[in-house]
CSV table of N, CA and C in Angstrom, one decimal:
chain,number,residue,atom,x,y,z
A,1,UNK,N,172.1,39.0,290.9
A,1,UNK,CA,173.2,39.3,289.9
A,1,UNK,C,172.7,40.2,288.8
A,2,UNK,N,173.4,41.1,288.4
A,2,UNK,CA,173.0,42.1,287.3
A,2,UNK,C,173.0,41.3,286.0
A,3,UNK,N,172.0,41.6,285.2
A,3,UNK,CA,172.0,41.0,283.8
A,3,UNK,C,172.9,41.7,282.9
A,4,UNK,N,173.2,41.1,281.7
A,4,UNK,CA,174.1,41.8,280.7
A,4,UNK,C,173.5,43.1,280.3
A,5,UNK,N,172.1,43.1,280.1
A,5,UNK,CA,171.5,44.3,279.6
A,5,UNK,C,171.7,45.4,280.6
A,6,UNK,N,171.5,45.1,282.0
A,6,UNK,CA,171.7,46.2,283.0
A,6,UNK,C,173.1,46.7,283.0
A,7,UNK,N,174.1,45.8,282.8
A,7,UNK,CA,175.5,46.2,282.8
A,7,UNK,C,175.8,47.0,281.6
A,8,UNK,N,175.3,46.6,280.4
A,8,UNK,CA,175.5,47.4,279.2
A,8,UNK,C,174.9,48.8,279.4
A,9,UNK,N,173.7,48.9,280.0
A,9,UNK,CA,173.0,50.2,280.2
A,9,UNK,C,173.8,51.0,281.1
A,10,UNK,N,174.4,50.4,282.2
A,10,UNK,CA,175.2,51.1,283.2
A,10,UNK,C,176.4,51.7,282.6
A,11,UNK,N,177.2,50.9,281.9
A,11,UNK,CA,178.5,51.3,281.4
A,11,UNK,C,178.4,52.2,280.1
A,12,UNK,N,177.3,52.2,279.5
A,12,UNK,CA,177.1,53.1,278.3
A,12,UNK,C,176.5,54.4,278.7
A,13,UNK,N,176.1,54.6,279.9
A,13,UNK,CA,175.4,55.8,280.4
A,13,UNK,C,176.4,56.9,280.6
A,14,UNK,N,176.1,58.1,280.2
A,14,UNK,CA,177.0,59.2,280.4
A,14,UNK,C,176.6,59.9,281.7
A,15,UNK,N,177.3,59.6,282.7
A,15,UNK,CA,177.0,60.1,284.1
A,15,UNK,C,177.3,61.5,284.2
A,16,UNK,N,178.3,62.0,283.5
A,16,UNK,CA,178.7,63.4,283.7
A,16,UNK,C,177.6,64.4,283.3
A,17,UNK,N,176.8,64.0,282.4
A,17,UNK,CA,175.8,64.9,281.9
A,17,UNK,C,174.5,64.9,282.8
A,18,UNK,N,174.4,63.9,283.6
A,18,UNK,CA,173.2,63.7,284.4
A,18,UNK,C,173.4,64.3,285.8
A,19,UNK,N,173.0,65.5,286.0
A,19,UNK,CA,173.2,66.2,287.3
A,19,UNK,C,172.5,65.5,288.4
A,20,UNK,N,171.3,65.0,288.1
A,20,UNK,CA,170.4,64.4,289.1
A,20,UNK,C,171.0,63.1,289.7
A,21,UNK,N,171.9,62.5,288.9
A,21,UNK,CA,172.4,61.2,289.3
A,21,UNK,C,173.7,61.3,290.1
A,22,UNK,N,174.3,62.4,290.2
A,22,UNK,CA,175.6,62.5,290.8
A,22,UNK,C,175.5,62.2,292.3
A,23,UNK,N,176.4,61.3,292.7
A,23,UNK,CA,176.4,60.8,294.1
A,23,UNK,C,177.7,61.1,294.7
A,24,UNK,N,177.7,61.6,295.9
A,24,UNK,CA,178.9,61.9,296.7
A,24,UNK,C,179.5,60.6,297.0
A,25,UNK,N,180.7,60.3,296.5
A,25,UNK,CA,181.4,59.0,296.7
A,25,UNK,C,181.7,58.7,298.2
A,26,UNK,N,182.0,59.8,298.9
A,26,UNK,CA,182.3,59.5,300.4
A,26,UNK,C,181.1,59.0,301.1
A,27,UNK,N,179.9,59.6,300.8
A,27,UNK,CA,178.7,59.1,301.5
A,27,UNK,C,178.4,57.7,301.1
A,28,UNK,N,178.6,57.4,299.8
A,28,UNK,CA,178.4,56.0,299.3
A,28,UNK,C,179.3,55.0,299.9
A,29,UNK,N,180.6,55.4,300.1
A,29,UNK,CA,181.5,54.5,300.8
A,29,UNK,C,181.1,54.3,302.2
A,30,UNK,N,180.6,55.4,302.9
A,30,UNK,CA,180.2,55.2,304.3
A,30,UNK,C,179.0,54.3,304.3
A,31,UNK,N,178.1,54.3,303.4
A,31,UNK,CA,176.9,53.4,303.3
A,31,UNK,C,177.4,52.0,303.2
A,32,UNK,N,178.4,51.8,302.3
A,32,UNK,CA,178.9,50.4,302.1
A,32,UNK,C,179.6,49.9,303.4
A,33,UNK,N,180.3,50.8,304.0
A,33,UNK,CA,181.0,50.4,305.3
A,33,UNK,C,180.0,50.1,306.3
A,34,UNK,N,178.9,50.9,306.5
A,34,UNK,CA,177.9,50.6,307.4
A,34,UNK,C,177.2,49.3,307.1
A,35,UNK,N,177.0,49.0,305.8
A,35,UNK,CA,176.4,47.8,305.3
A,35,UNK,C,177.2,46.6,305.8
A,36,UNK,N,178.6,46.7,305.6
A,36,UNK,CA,179.4,45.6,306.1
A,36,UNK,C,179.4,45.4,307.6
A,37,UNK,N,179.3,46.5,308.3
A,37,UNK,CA,179.2,46.4,309.8
A,37,UNK,C,177.9,45.7,310.2
A,38,UNK,N,176.8,46.1,309.5
A,38,UNK,CA,175.5,45.5,309.8
A,38,UNK,C,175.5,44.0,309.5
A,39,UNK,N,176.1,43.6,308.4
A,39,UNK,CA,176.2,42.2,308.0
A,39,UNK,C,177.0,41.4,309.1
A,40,UNK,N,178.1,42.0,309.6
A,40,UNK,CA,178.9,41.3,310.6
A,40,UNK,C,178.1,41.2,311.9
A,41,UNK,N,177.4,42.3,312.3
A,41,UNK,CA,176.7,42.3,313.5
A,41,UNK,C,175.5,41.3,313.5
A,42,UNK,N,174.9,41.2,312.3
A,42,UNK,CA,173.7,40.3,312.2
A,42,UNK,C,174.1,38.8,312.2
A,43,UNK,N,175.4,38.6,311.9
A,43,UNK,CA,175.8,37.2,311.9
A,43,UNK,C,176.1,36.6,313.3
A,44,UNK,N,176.4,37.5,314.2
A,44,UNK,CA,176.6,37.1,315.6
A,44,UNK,C,175.6,37.8,316.5
A,45,UNK,N,175.3,37.2,317.6
A,45,UNK,CA,174.3,37.7,318.5
A,45,UNK,C,174.9,38.6,319.6
A,46,UNK,N,176.1,39.2,319.4
A,46,UNK,CA,176.7,40.1,320.3
A,46,UNK,C,177.7,39.4,321.2
A,47,UNK,N,177.6,38.1,321.4
A,47,UNK,CA,178.5,37.4,322.2
A,47,UNK,C,179.5,36.6,321.4
A,48,UNK,N,179.5,36.9,320.1
A,48,UNK,CA,180.4,36.1,319.2
A,48,UNK,C,179.8,34.8,318.7
A,49,UNK,N,178.6,34.5,319.2
A,49,UNK,CA,178.0,33.3,318.8
A,49,UNK,C,177.2,33.5,317.5
A,50,UNK,N,177.2,32.6,316.6
A,50,UNK,CA,176.4,32.8,315.4
A,50,UNK,C,174.9,32.7,315.7
A,51,UNK,N,174.2,33.5,315.0
A,51,UNK,CA,172.7,33.5,315.3
A,51,UNK,C,172.0,33.3,313.9
A,52,UNK,N,171.1,32.4,313.8
A,52,UNK,CA,170.3,32.1,312.6
A,52,UNK,C,169.0,32.8,312.6
A,53,UNK,N,168.6,33.4,313.8
A,53,UNK,CA,167.3,34.1,313.8
A,53,UNK,C,167.4,35.5,313.4
A,54,UNK,N,166.3,36.0,312.9
A,54,UNK,CA,166.2,37.4,312.5
A,54,UNK,C,165.3,38.2,313.4
A,55,UNK,N,165.6,39.4,313.7
A,55,UNK,CA,164.7,40.2,314.4
A,55,UNK,C,163.7,40.8,313.5
A,56,UNK,N,162.6,41.4,314.0
A,56,UNK,CA,161.6,42.0,313.1
A,56,UNK,C,162.2,43.2,312.3
A,57,UNK,N,163.2,43.8,312.9
A,57,UNK,CA,163.7,45.0,312.2
A,57,UNK,C,164.8,44.7,311.2
A,58,UNK,N,165.3,43.4,311.2
A,58,UNK,CA,166.4,43.1,310.2
A,58,UNK,C,165.9,43.1,308.8
A,59,UNK,N,166.8,43.6,307.9
A,59,UNK,CA,166.5,43.6,306.5
A,59,UNK,C,167.1,42.4,305.9
A,60,UNK,N,166.3,41.6,305.2
A,60,UNK,CA,166.8,40.4,304.5
A,60,UNK,C,167.4,40.8,303.2
A,61,UNK,N,168.6,40.5,302.9
A,61,UNK,CA,169.2,40.8,301.6
A,61,UNK,C,168.4,40.2,300.5
A,62,UNK,N,168.3,40.9,299.4
A,62,UNK,CA,167.6,40.4,298.2
A,62,UNK,C,168.5,40.4,297.0
A,63,UNK,N,168.1,39.6,296.0
A,63,UNK,CA,168.8,39.6,294.7
A,63,UNK,C,168.2,40.8,293.9
A,64,UNK,N,169.0,41.8,293.7
A,64,UNK,CA,168.5,43.0,293.0
A,64,UNK,C,169.4,43.2,291.8
A,65,UNK,N,168.8,43.7,290.7
A,65,UNK,CA,169.5,44.1,289.5
A,65,UNK,C,170.2,45.4,289.8
A,66,UNK,N,171.2,45.8,289.0
A,66,UNK,CA,171.9,47.0,289.2
A,66,UNK,C,171.0,48.2,289.1
A,67,UNK,N,170.0,48.2,288.2
A,67,UNK,CA,169.1,49.3,288.0
A,67,UNK,C,168.2,49.4,289.3
A,68,UNK,N,167.8,48.3,289.9
A,68,UNK,CA,167.0,48.4,291.1
A,68,UNK,C,167.8,49.0,292.3
A,69,UNK,N,169.1,48.6,292.3
A,69,UNK,CA,170.0,49.2,293.4
A,69,UNK,C,170.1,50.7,293.2
A,70,UNK,N,170.4,51.1,292.0
A,70,UNK,CA,170.5,52.5,291.7
A,70,UNK,C,169.2,53.3,292.0
A,71,UNK,N,168.1,52.7,291.7
A,71,UNK,CA,166.8,53.3,291.9
A,71,UNK,C,166.6,53.4,293.4
A,72,UNK,N,166.9,52.4,294.2
A,72,UNK,CA,166.7,52.4,295.6
A,72,UNK,C,167.6,53.4,296.3
A,73,UNK,N,168.9,53.5,295.9
A,73,UNK,CA,169.8,54.5,296.4
A,73,UNK,C,169.3,55.9,296.1
A,74,UNK,N,168.8,56.1,294.9
A,74,UNK,CA,168.3,57.4,294.5
A,74,UNK,C,167.1,57.8,295.4
A,75,UNK,N,166.3,56.9,295.7
A,75,UNK,CA,165.1,57.2,296.5
A,75,UNK,C,165.3,57.0,298.0
A,76,UNK,N,166.5,56.7,298.4
A,76,UNK,CA,166.9,56.5,299.8
A,76,UNK,C,166.1,55.3,300.4
A,77,UNK,N,165.9,54.3,299.6
A,77,UNK,CA,165.2,53.1,300.1
A,77,UNK,C,166.3,52.1,300.5
A,78,UNK,N,166.3,51.4,301.6
A,78,UNK,CA,167.3,50.5,302.0
A,78,UNK,C,167.4,49.3,301.0
A,79,UNK,N,168.6,48.9,300.7
A,79,UNK,CA,168.8,47.7,300.0
A,79,UNK,C,169.3,46.6,301.0
A,80,UNK,N,169.2,45.4,300.7
A,80,UNK,CA,169.5,44.3,301.6
A,80,UNK,C,170.8,44.5,302.4
A,81,UNK,N,170.7,44.4,303.7
A,81,UNK,CA,171.9,44.5,304.5
A,81,UNK,C,172.2,45.9,305.0
A,82,UNK,N,171.6,46.9,304.5
A,82,UNK,CA,171.8,48.2,304.9
A,82,UNK,C,170.6,48.6,305.8
A,83,UNK,N,170.9,49.1,307.0
A,83,UNK,CA,169.9,49.4,308.0
A,83,UNK,C,170.3,50.7,308.7
A,84,UNK,N,169.3,51.5,309.0
A,84,UNK,CA,169.5,52.7,309.8
A,84,UNK,C,170.6,53.6,309.2
A,85,UNK,N,170.5,53.9,307.9
A,85,UNK,CA,171.4,54.8,307.2
A,85,UNK,C,171.1,56.2,307.6
A,86,UNK,N,172.0,56.9,308.2
A,86,UNK,CA,171.7,58.3,308.6
A,86,UNK,C,171.5,59.2,307.4
A,87,UNK,N,170.7,60.2,307.6
A,87,UNK,CA,170.4,61.2,306.5
A,87,UNK,C,171.7,61.9,306.3
A,88,UNK,N,172.0,62.2,305.0
A,88,UNK,CA,173.2,62.9,304.7
A,88,UNK,C,172.8,64.4,304.7
A,89,UNK,N,173.5,65.1,305.6
A,89,UNK,CA,173.3,66.6,305.7
A,89,UNK,C,174.4,67.3,305.0
A,90,UNK,N,174.0,68.2,304.1
A,90,UNK,CA,175.0,69.0,303.4
A,90,UNK,C,175.6,70.1,304.3
A,91,UNK,N,176.9,70.3,304.2
A,91,UNK,CA,177.5,71.3,304.9
A,91,UNK,C,177.7,72.6,304.0
A,92,UNK,N,177.1,72.6,302.9
A,92,UNK,CA,177.2,73.7,302.0
A,92,UNK,C,176.2,74.8,302.4
A,93,UNK,N,176.7,76.0,302.6
A,93,UNK,CA,175.8,77.1,303.0
A,93,UNK,C,175.6,78.0,301.8
A,94,UNK,N,174.4,78.2,301.3
A,94,UNK,CA,174.2,79.0,300.2
A,94,UNK,C,174.5,80.5,300.4
A,95,UNK,N,175.0,81.1,299.4
A,95,UNK,CA,175.3,82.6,299.5
A,95,UNK,C,173.9,83.3,299.7
A,96,UNK,N,173.9,84.4,300.5
A,96,UNK,CA,172.7,85.2,300.6
A,96,UNK,C,172.5,85.9,299.2
A,97,UNK,N,171.3,86.2,298.9
A,97,UNK,CA,171.0,86.9,297.6
A,97,UNK,C,171.7,88.3,297.6
A,98,UNK,N,172.3,88.6,296.5
A,98,UNK,CA,173.0,89.9,296.5
A,98,UNK,C,172.2,90.9,295.7
A,99,UNK,N,171.3,90.5,294.8
A,99,UNK,CA,170.6,91.4,294.0
A,99,UNK,C,169.3,91.9,294.7
A,100,UNK,N,169.0,93.1,294.6
A,100,UNK,CA,167.7,93.6,295.1
A,100,UNK,C,166.7,93.4,294.1
A,101,UNK,N,165.5,93.1,294.5
A,101,UNK,CA,164.4,92.8,293.5
A,101,UNK,C,164.1,94.1,292.7
A,102,UNK,N,163.7,94.0,291.4
A,102,UNK,CA,163.5,95.1,290.6
A,102,UNK,C,162.3,95.9,291.2
A,103,UNK,N,162.4,97.2,291.1
A,103,UNK,CA,161.3,98.1,291.6
A,103,UNK,C,160.1,98.0,290.6
A,104,UNK,N,158.9,98.2,291.2
A,104,UNK,CA,157.7,98.2,290.4
A,104,UNK,C,157.6,99.5,289.7
A,105,UNK,N,157.0,99.6,288.5
A,105,UNK,CA,157.0,100.8,287.8
A,105,UNK,C,156.4,102.0,288.5
A,106,UNK,N,155.5,101.8,289.4
A,106,UNK,CA,154.9,102.9,290.2
A,106,UNK,C,155.8,103.3,291.4
A,107,UNK,N,156.9,102.6,291.6
A,107,UNK,CA,157.8,103.0,292.7
A,107,UNK,C,159.0,103.7,292.2
A,108,UNK,N,159.2,103.9,291.0
A,108,UNK,CA,160.4,104.6,290.4
A,108,UNK,C,160.4,106.0,290.7
């Protein structure tokens, strides 16, 4: 559970000015959806039967503070319950450079 200090820090932070922190909400929602699917899958063993055992690859959920969750998401580190998160590939294609480099003085 997040402490009061973490919550105050989170809600008083000006996110619009921090370019590095901006997160695509659609990819974040996809991660949350995948997290919920993983939690449901890990509660049953595929046949609908509840399973109490963990595989070696299962991630055990942890009690994390809000700042720890933000830090892990920023560094693409799994948080409890999220497993095999696909890499987010940008579909933005940069424009080719339009300016020619300046000529050197001896080439003028």
